[in-house]
Tab-separated table of C-alpha atoms and ligand atoms in Angstrom:
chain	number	residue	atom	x	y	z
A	1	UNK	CA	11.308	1.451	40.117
A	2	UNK	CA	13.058	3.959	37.777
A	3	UNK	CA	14.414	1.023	35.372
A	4	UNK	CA	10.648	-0.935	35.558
A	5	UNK	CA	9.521	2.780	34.331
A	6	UNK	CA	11.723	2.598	31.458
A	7	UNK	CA	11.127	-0.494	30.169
A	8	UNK	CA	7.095	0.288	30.500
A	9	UNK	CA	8.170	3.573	27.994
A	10	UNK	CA	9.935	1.310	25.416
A	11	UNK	CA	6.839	-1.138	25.706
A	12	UNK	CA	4.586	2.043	24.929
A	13	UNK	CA	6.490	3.484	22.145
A	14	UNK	CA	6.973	-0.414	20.545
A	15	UNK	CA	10.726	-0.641	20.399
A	16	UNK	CA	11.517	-2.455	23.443
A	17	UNK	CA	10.694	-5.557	24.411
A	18	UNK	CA	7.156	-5.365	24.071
A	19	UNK	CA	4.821	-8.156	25.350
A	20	UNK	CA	3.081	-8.293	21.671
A	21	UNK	CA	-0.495	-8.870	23.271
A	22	UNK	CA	0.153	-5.805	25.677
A	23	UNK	CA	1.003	-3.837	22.389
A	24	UNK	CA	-2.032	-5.341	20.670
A	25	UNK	CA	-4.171	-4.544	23.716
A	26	UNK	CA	-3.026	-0.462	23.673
A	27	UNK	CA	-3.278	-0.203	19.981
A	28	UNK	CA	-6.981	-1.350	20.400
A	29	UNK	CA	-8.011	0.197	23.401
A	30	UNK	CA	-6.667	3.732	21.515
A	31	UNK	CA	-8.443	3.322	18.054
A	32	UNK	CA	-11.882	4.487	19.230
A	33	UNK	CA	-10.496	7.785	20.102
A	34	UNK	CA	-8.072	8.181	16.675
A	35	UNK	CA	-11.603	7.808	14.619
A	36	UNK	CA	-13.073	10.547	16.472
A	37	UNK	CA	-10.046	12.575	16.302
A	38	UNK	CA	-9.294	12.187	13.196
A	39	UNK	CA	-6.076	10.967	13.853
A	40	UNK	CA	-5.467	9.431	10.562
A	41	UNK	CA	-3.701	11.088	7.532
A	42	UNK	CA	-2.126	9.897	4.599
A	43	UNK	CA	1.494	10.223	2.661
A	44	UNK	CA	2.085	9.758	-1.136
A	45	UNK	CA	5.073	7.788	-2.262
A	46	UNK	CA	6.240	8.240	-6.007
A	47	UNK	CA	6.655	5.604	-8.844
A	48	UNK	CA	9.014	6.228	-11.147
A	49	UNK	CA	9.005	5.258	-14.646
A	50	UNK	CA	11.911	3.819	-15.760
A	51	UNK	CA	11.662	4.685	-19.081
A	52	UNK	CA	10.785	8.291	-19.163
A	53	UNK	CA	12.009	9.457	-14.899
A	54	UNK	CA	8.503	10.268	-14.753
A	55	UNK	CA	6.779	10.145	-11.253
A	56	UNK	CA	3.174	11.221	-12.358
A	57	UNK	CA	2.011	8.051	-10.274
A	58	UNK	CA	1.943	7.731	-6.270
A	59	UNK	CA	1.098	5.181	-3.114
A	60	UNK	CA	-0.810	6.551	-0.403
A	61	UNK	CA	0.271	5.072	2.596
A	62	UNK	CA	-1.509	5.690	5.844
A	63	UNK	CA	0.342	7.310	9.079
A	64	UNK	CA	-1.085	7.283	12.659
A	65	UNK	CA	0.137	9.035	15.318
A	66	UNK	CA	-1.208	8.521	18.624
A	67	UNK	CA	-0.723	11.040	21.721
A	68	UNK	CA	-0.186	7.723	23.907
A	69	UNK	CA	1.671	5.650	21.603
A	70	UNK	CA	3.208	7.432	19.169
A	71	UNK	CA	3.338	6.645	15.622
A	72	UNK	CA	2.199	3.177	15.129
A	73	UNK	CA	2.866	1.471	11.810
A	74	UNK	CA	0.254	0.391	9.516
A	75	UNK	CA	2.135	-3.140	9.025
A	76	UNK	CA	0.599	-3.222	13.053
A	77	UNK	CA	-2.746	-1.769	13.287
A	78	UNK	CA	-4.334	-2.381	9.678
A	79	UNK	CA	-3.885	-6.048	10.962
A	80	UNK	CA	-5.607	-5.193	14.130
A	81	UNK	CA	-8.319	-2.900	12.527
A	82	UNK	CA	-8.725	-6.291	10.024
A	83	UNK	CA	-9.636	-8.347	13.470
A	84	UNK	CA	-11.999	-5.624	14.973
A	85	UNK	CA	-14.019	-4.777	11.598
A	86	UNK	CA	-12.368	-1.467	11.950
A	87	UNK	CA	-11.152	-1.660	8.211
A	88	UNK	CA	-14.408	-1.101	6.534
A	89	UNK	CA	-14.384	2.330	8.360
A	90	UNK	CA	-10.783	3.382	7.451
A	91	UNK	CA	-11.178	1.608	4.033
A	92	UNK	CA	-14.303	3.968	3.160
A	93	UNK	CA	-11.989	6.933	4.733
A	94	UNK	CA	-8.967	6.553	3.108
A	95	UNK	CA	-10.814	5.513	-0.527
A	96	UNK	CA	-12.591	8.913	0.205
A	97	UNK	CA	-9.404	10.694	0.768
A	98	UNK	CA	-7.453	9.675	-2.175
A	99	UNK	CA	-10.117	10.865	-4.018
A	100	UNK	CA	-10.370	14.369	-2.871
A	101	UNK	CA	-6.306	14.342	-3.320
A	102	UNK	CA	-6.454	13.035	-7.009
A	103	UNK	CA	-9.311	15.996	-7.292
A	104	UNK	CA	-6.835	18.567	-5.699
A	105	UNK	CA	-4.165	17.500	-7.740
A	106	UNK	CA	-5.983	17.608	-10.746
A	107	UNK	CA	-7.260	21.263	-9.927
A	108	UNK	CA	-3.499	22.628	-9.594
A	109	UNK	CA	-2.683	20.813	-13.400
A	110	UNK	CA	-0.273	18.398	-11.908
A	111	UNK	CA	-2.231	15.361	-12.296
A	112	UNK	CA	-1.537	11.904	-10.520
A	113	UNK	CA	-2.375	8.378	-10.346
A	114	UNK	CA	-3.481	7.563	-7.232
A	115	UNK	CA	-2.757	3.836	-5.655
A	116	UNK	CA	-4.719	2.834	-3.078
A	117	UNK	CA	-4.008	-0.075	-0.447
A	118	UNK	CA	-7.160	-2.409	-0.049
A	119	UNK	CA	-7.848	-5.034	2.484
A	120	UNK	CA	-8.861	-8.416	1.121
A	121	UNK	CA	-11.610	-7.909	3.951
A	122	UNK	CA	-12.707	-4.861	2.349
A	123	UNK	CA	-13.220	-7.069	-1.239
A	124	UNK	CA	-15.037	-10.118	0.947
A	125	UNK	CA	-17.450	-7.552	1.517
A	126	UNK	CA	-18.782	-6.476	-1.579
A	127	UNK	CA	-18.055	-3.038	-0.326
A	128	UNK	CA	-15.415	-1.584	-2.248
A	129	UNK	CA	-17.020	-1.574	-5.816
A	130	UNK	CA	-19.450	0.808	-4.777
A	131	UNK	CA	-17.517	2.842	-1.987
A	132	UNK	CA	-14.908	4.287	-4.965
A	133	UNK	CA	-17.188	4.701	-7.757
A	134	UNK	CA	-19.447	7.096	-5.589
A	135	UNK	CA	-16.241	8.700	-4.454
A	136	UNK	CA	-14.844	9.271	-8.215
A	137	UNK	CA	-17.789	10.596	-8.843
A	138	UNK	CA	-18.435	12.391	-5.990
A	139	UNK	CA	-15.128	14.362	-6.634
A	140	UNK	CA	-15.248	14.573	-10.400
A	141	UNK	CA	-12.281	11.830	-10.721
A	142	UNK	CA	-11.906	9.926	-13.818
A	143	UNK	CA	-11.230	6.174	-12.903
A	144	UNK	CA	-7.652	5.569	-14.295
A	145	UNK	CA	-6.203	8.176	-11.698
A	146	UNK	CA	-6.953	5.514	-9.092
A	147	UNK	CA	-5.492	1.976	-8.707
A	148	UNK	CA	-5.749	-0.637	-6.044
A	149	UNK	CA	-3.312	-2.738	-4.895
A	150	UNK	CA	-3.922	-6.293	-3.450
A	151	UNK	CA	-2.111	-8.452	-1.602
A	152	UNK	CA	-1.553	-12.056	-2.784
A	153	UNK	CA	-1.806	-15.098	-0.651
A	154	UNK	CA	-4.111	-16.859	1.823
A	155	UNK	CA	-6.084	-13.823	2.305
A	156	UNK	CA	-7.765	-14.568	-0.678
A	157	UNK	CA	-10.188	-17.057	0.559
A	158	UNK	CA	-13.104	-16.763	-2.075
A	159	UNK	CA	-11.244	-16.367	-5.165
A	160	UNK	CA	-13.983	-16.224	-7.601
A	161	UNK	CA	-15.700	-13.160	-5.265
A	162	UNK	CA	-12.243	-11.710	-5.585
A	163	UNK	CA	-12.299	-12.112	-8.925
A	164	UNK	CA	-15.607	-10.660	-9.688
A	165	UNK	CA	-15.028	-7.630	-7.605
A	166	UNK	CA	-11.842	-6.984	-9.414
A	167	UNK	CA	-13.479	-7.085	-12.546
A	168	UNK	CA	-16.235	-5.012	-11.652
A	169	UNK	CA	-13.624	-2.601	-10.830
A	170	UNK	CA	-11.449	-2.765	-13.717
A	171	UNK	CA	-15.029	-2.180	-16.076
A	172	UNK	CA	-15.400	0.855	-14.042
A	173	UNK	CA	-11.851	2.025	-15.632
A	174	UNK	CA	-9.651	1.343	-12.520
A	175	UNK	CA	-6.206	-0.332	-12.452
A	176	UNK	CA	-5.431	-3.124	-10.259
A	177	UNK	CA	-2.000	-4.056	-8.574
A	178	UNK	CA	-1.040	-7.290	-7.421
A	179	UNK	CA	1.041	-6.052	-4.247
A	180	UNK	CA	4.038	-7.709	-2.111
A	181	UNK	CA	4.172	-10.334	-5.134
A	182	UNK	CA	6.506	-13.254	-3.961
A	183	UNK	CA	5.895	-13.335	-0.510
A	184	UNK	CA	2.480	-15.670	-0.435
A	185	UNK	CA	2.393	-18.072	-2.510
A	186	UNK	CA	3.589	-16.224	-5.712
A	187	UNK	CA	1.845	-17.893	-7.837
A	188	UNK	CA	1.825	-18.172	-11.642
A	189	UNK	CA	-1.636	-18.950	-12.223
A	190	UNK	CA	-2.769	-15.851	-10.033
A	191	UNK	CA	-0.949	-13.673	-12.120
A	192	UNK	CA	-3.387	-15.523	-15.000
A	193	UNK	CA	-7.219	-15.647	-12.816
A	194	UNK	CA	-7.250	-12.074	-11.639
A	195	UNK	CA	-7.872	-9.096	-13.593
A	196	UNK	CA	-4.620	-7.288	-12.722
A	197	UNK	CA	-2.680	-4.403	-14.823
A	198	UNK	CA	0.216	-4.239	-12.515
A	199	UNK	CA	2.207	-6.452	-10.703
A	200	UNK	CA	4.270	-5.247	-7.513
A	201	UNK	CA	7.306	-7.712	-6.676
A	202	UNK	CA	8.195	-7.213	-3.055
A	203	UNK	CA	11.360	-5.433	-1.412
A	204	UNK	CA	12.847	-8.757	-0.008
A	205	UNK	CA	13.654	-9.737	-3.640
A	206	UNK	CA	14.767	-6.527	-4.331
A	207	UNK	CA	16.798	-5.693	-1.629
A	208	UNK	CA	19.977	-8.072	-2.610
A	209	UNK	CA	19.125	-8.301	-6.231
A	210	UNK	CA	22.202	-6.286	-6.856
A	211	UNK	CA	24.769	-8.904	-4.986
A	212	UNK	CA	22.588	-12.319	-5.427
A	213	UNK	CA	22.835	-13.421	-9.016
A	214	UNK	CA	20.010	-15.743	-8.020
A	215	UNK	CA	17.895	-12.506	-6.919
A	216	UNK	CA	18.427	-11.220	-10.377
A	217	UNK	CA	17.660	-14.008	-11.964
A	218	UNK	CA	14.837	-14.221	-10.387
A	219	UNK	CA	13.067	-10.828	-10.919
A	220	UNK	CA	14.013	-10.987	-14.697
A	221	UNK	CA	11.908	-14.259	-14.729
A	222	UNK	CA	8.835	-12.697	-12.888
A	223	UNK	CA	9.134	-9.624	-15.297
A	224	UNK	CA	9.313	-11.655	-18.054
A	225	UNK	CA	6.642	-13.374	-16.802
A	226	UNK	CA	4.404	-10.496	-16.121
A	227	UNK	CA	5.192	-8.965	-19.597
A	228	UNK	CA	4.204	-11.938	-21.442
A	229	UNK	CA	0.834	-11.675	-19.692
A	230	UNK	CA	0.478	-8.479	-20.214
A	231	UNK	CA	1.437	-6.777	-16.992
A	232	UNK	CA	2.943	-3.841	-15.830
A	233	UNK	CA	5.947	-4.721	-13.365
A	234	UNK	CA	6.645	-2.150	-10.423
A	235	UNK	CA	9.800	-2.637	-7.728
A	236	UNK	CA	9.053	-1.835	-4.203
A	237	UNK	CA	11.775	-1.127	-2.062
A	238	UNK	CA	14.480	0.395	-4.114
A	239	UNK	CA	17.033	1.975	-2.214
A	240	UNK	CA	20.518	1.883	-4.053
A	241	UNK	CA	21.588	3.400	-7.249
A	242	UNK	CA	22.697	-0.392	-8.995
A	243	UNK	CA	19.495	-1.765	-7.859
A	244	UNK	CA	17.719	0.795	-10.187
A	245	UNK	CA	20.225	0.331	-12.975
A	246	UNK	CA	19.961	-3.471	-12.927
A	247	UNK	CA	15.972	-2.688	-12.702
A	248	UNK	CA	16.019	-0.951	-15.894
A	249	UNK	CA	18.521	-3.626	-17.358
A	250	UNK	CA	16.146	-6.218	-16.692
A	251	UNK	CA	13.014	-4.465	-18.024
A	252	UNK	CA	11.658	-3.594	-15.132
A	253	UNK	CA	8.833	-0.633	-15.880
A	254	UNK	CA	8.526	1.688	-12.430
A	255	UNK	CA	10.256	1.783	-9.217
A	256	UNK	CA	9.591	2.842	-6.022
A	257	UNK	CA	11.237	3.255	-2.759
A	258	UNK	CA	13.400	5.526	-0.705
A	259	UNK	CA	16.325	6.107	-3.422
A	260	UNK	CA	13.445	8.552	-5.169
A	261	UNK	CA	11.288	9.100	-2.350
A	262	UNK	CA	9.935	8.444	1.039
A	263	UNK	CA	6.338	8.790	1.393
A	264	UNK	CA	5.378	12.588	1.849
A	265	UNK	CA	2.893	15.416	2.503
A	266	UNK	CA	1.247	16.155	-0.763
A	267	UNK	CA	2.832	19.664	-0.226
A	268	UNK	CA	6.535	17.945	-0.299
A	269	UNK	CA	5.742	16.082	-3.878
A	270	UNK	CA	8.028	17.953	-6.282
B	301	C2E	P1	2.851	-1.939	1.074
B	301	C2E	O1	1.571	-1.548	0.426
B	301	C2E	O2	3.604	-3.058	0.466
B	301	C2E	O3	3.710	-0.618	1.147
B	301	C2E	C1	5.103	-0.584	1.070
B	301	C2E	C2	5.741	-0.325	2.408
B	301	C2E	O4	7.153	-0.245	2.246
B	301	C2E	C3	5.327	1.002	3.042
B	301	C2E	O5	5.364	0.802	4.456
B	301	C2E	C4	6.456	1.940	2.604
B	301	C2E	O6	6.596	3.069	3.442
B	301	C2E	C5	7.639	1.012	2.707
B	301	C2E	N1	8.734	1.388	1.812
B	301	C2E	C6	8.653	1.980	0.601
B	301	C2E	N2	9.878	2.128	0.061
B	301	C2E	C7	10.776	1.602	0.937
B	301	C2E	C8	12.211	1.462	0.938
B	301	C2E	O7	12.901	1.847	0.014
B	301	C2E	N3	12.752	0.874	2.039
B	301	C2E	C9	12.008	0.427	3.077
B	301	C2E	N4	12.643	-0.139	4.107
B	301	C2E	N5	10.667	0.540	3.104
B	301	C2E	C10	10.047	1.118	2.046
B	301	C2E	P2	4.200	1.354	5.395
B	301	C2E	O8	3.783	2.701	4.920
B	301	C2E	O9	4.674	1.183	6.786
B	301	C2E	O10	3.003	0.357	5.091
B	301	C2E	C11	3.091	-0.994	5.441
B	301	C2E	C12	1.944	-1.781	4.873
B	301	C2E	O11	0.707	-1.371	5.496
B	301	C2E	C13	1.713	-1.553	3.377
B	301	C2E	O12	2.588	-2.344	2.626
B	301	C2E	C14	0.263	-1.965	3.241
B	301	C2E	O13	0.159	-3.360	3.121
B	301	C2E	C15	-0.337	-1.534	4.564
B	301	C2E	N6	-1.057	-0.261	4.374
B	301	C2E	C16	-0.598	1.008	4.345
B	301	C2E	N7	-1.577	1.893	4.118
B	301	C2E	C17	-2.714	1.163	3.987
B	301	C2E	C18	-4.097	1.495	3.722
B	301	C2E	O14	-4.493	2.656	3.507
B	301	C2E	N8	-4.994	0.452	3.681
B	301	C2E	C19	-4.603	-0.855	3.849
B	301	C2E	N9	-5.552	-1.830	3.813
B	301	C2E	N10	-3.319	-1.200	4.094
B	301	C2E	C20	-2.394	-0.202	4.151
B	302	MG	MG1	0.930	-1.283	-1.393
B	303	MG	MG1	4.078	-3.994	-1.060
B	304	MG	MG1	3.294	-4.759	2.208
């Protein structure tokens, strides 16, 4: 009985071997309850720029942590809250949010460019365009403090609504990111049909780039790429030392991971 206890505590807590519908099942039977308790916050995670060290730029990155459950990543339950229609409510939240933040940060002088995480659900609808401008405006935010970063791939169903929502977005003054590029379908004539500034290439490229020549060679062809378009090129995932020197070496303009930062309280941003 003791041992069938344990393993029911690593199913709860998601590191054992959890049944993945059982998981599922918890994670939406607790979400009501996180809405009304406010159970959602978020943390900021720094960009560097290459070129100058400066990290005047920042991800927010949402955290949940349940009294049942414990902290559940977003990677889990942004999926789930995709399924349930429970994204248009933390969307509108978290757009909200970063906008009060940019606000506070601007108040104290230390002003930062906030990106912002948006659901390919959350640009089907129509509702996004809207939902920020009221909030920059609502909090007295000028537009290029916030960007929004997309993910790539199948999830982009209705490209030319995409496309137009993007745009609408970009006319208001806001910067787009395409996010996790590499991992859809990468490809080349995305980086040309959508109105993007920046382009994000995933950690998984990133993470051997300084052992795989191939990895290298790689990135320096999607930065090369993204500069002759126009584009900004960011690095997610950074971690080592040589993977930020080769980054710089290759032309790379911002990096972000855990070699400069984790994501933080706003109150922990030096
Ligand atoms: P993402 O937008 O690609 O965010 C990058 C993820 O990599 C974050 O995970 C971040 O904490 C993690 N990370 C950053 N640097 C490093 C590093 O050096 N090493 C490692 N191992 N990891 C690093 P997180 O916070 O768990 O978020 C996962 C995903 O959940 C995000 O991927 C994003 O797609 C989604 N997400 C997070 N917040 C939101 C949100 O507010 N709205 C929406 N729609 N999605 C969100
Ligand atoms: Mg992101
Ligand atoms: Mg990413
Ligand atoms: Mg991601």
């Amino acid at each position: 009985a003791k041992q069938s206890g344990k393993r029911q505590v690593a199913r709860l807590d998601g590191h054992g071997e959890a049944a993945p519908i059982v998981r599922n099942a918890l994670i939406r039977r607790r979400l009501p309850e996180a809405f009304e308790t406010r159970a959602f916050s978020l943390r900021y995670q720094p960009q560097m720029d290459l070129a100058s060290g400066d990290c005047s730029a920042v991800e927010a990155l949402l955290r949940w942590t349940d009294p049942v459950l414990g902290a559940v990543s977003p990677a889990e339950f942004i999926p789930i809250m995709e399924l349930s229609g429970d994204i248009h409510r933390i969307g509108e939240r978290v757009i909200n949010e970063v906008c009060a933040q940019a606000r506070r940060w601007l108040d104290s002088g230390t002003p930062r460019r906030i990106a912002v995480n948006v659901s390919p659900l959350q640009l089907a609808a129509r509702t996004i365009v809207p939902e920020l401008v009221e909030a920059l405006h609502r909090h007295g935010v000028p537009a290029y403090l916030i960007q929004v970063e997309i993910t790539e791939g199948a999830a982009i169903t209705d490209l030319p609504r995409a496309v137009g929502q993007l745009q609408q977005l970009r006319d208001a003054g806001i910067s787009i990111a395409l996010d996790d590029y590499g991992t859809g379908f990468s490809s080349l004539s995305l980086l040309r049909s959508l109105p993007l500034t920046t382009v994000k290439i995933d950690k998984t490229f990133i993470d051997n780039i300084d052992s795989a020549p191939s990895d290298a060679l790689l990135v320096g062809g999607i930065i090369d790429t993204a500069h002759a378009l126009g584009l900004k090129v960011t690095a997610e995932g950074v971690e080592r030392e040589s993977q930020r020197r080769l980054l710089r070496d290759l032309g790379c303009d911002t990096v972000q991971g855990y070699l400069i930062s984790r994501p933080v309280a706003p109150k922990d941003l030096s």
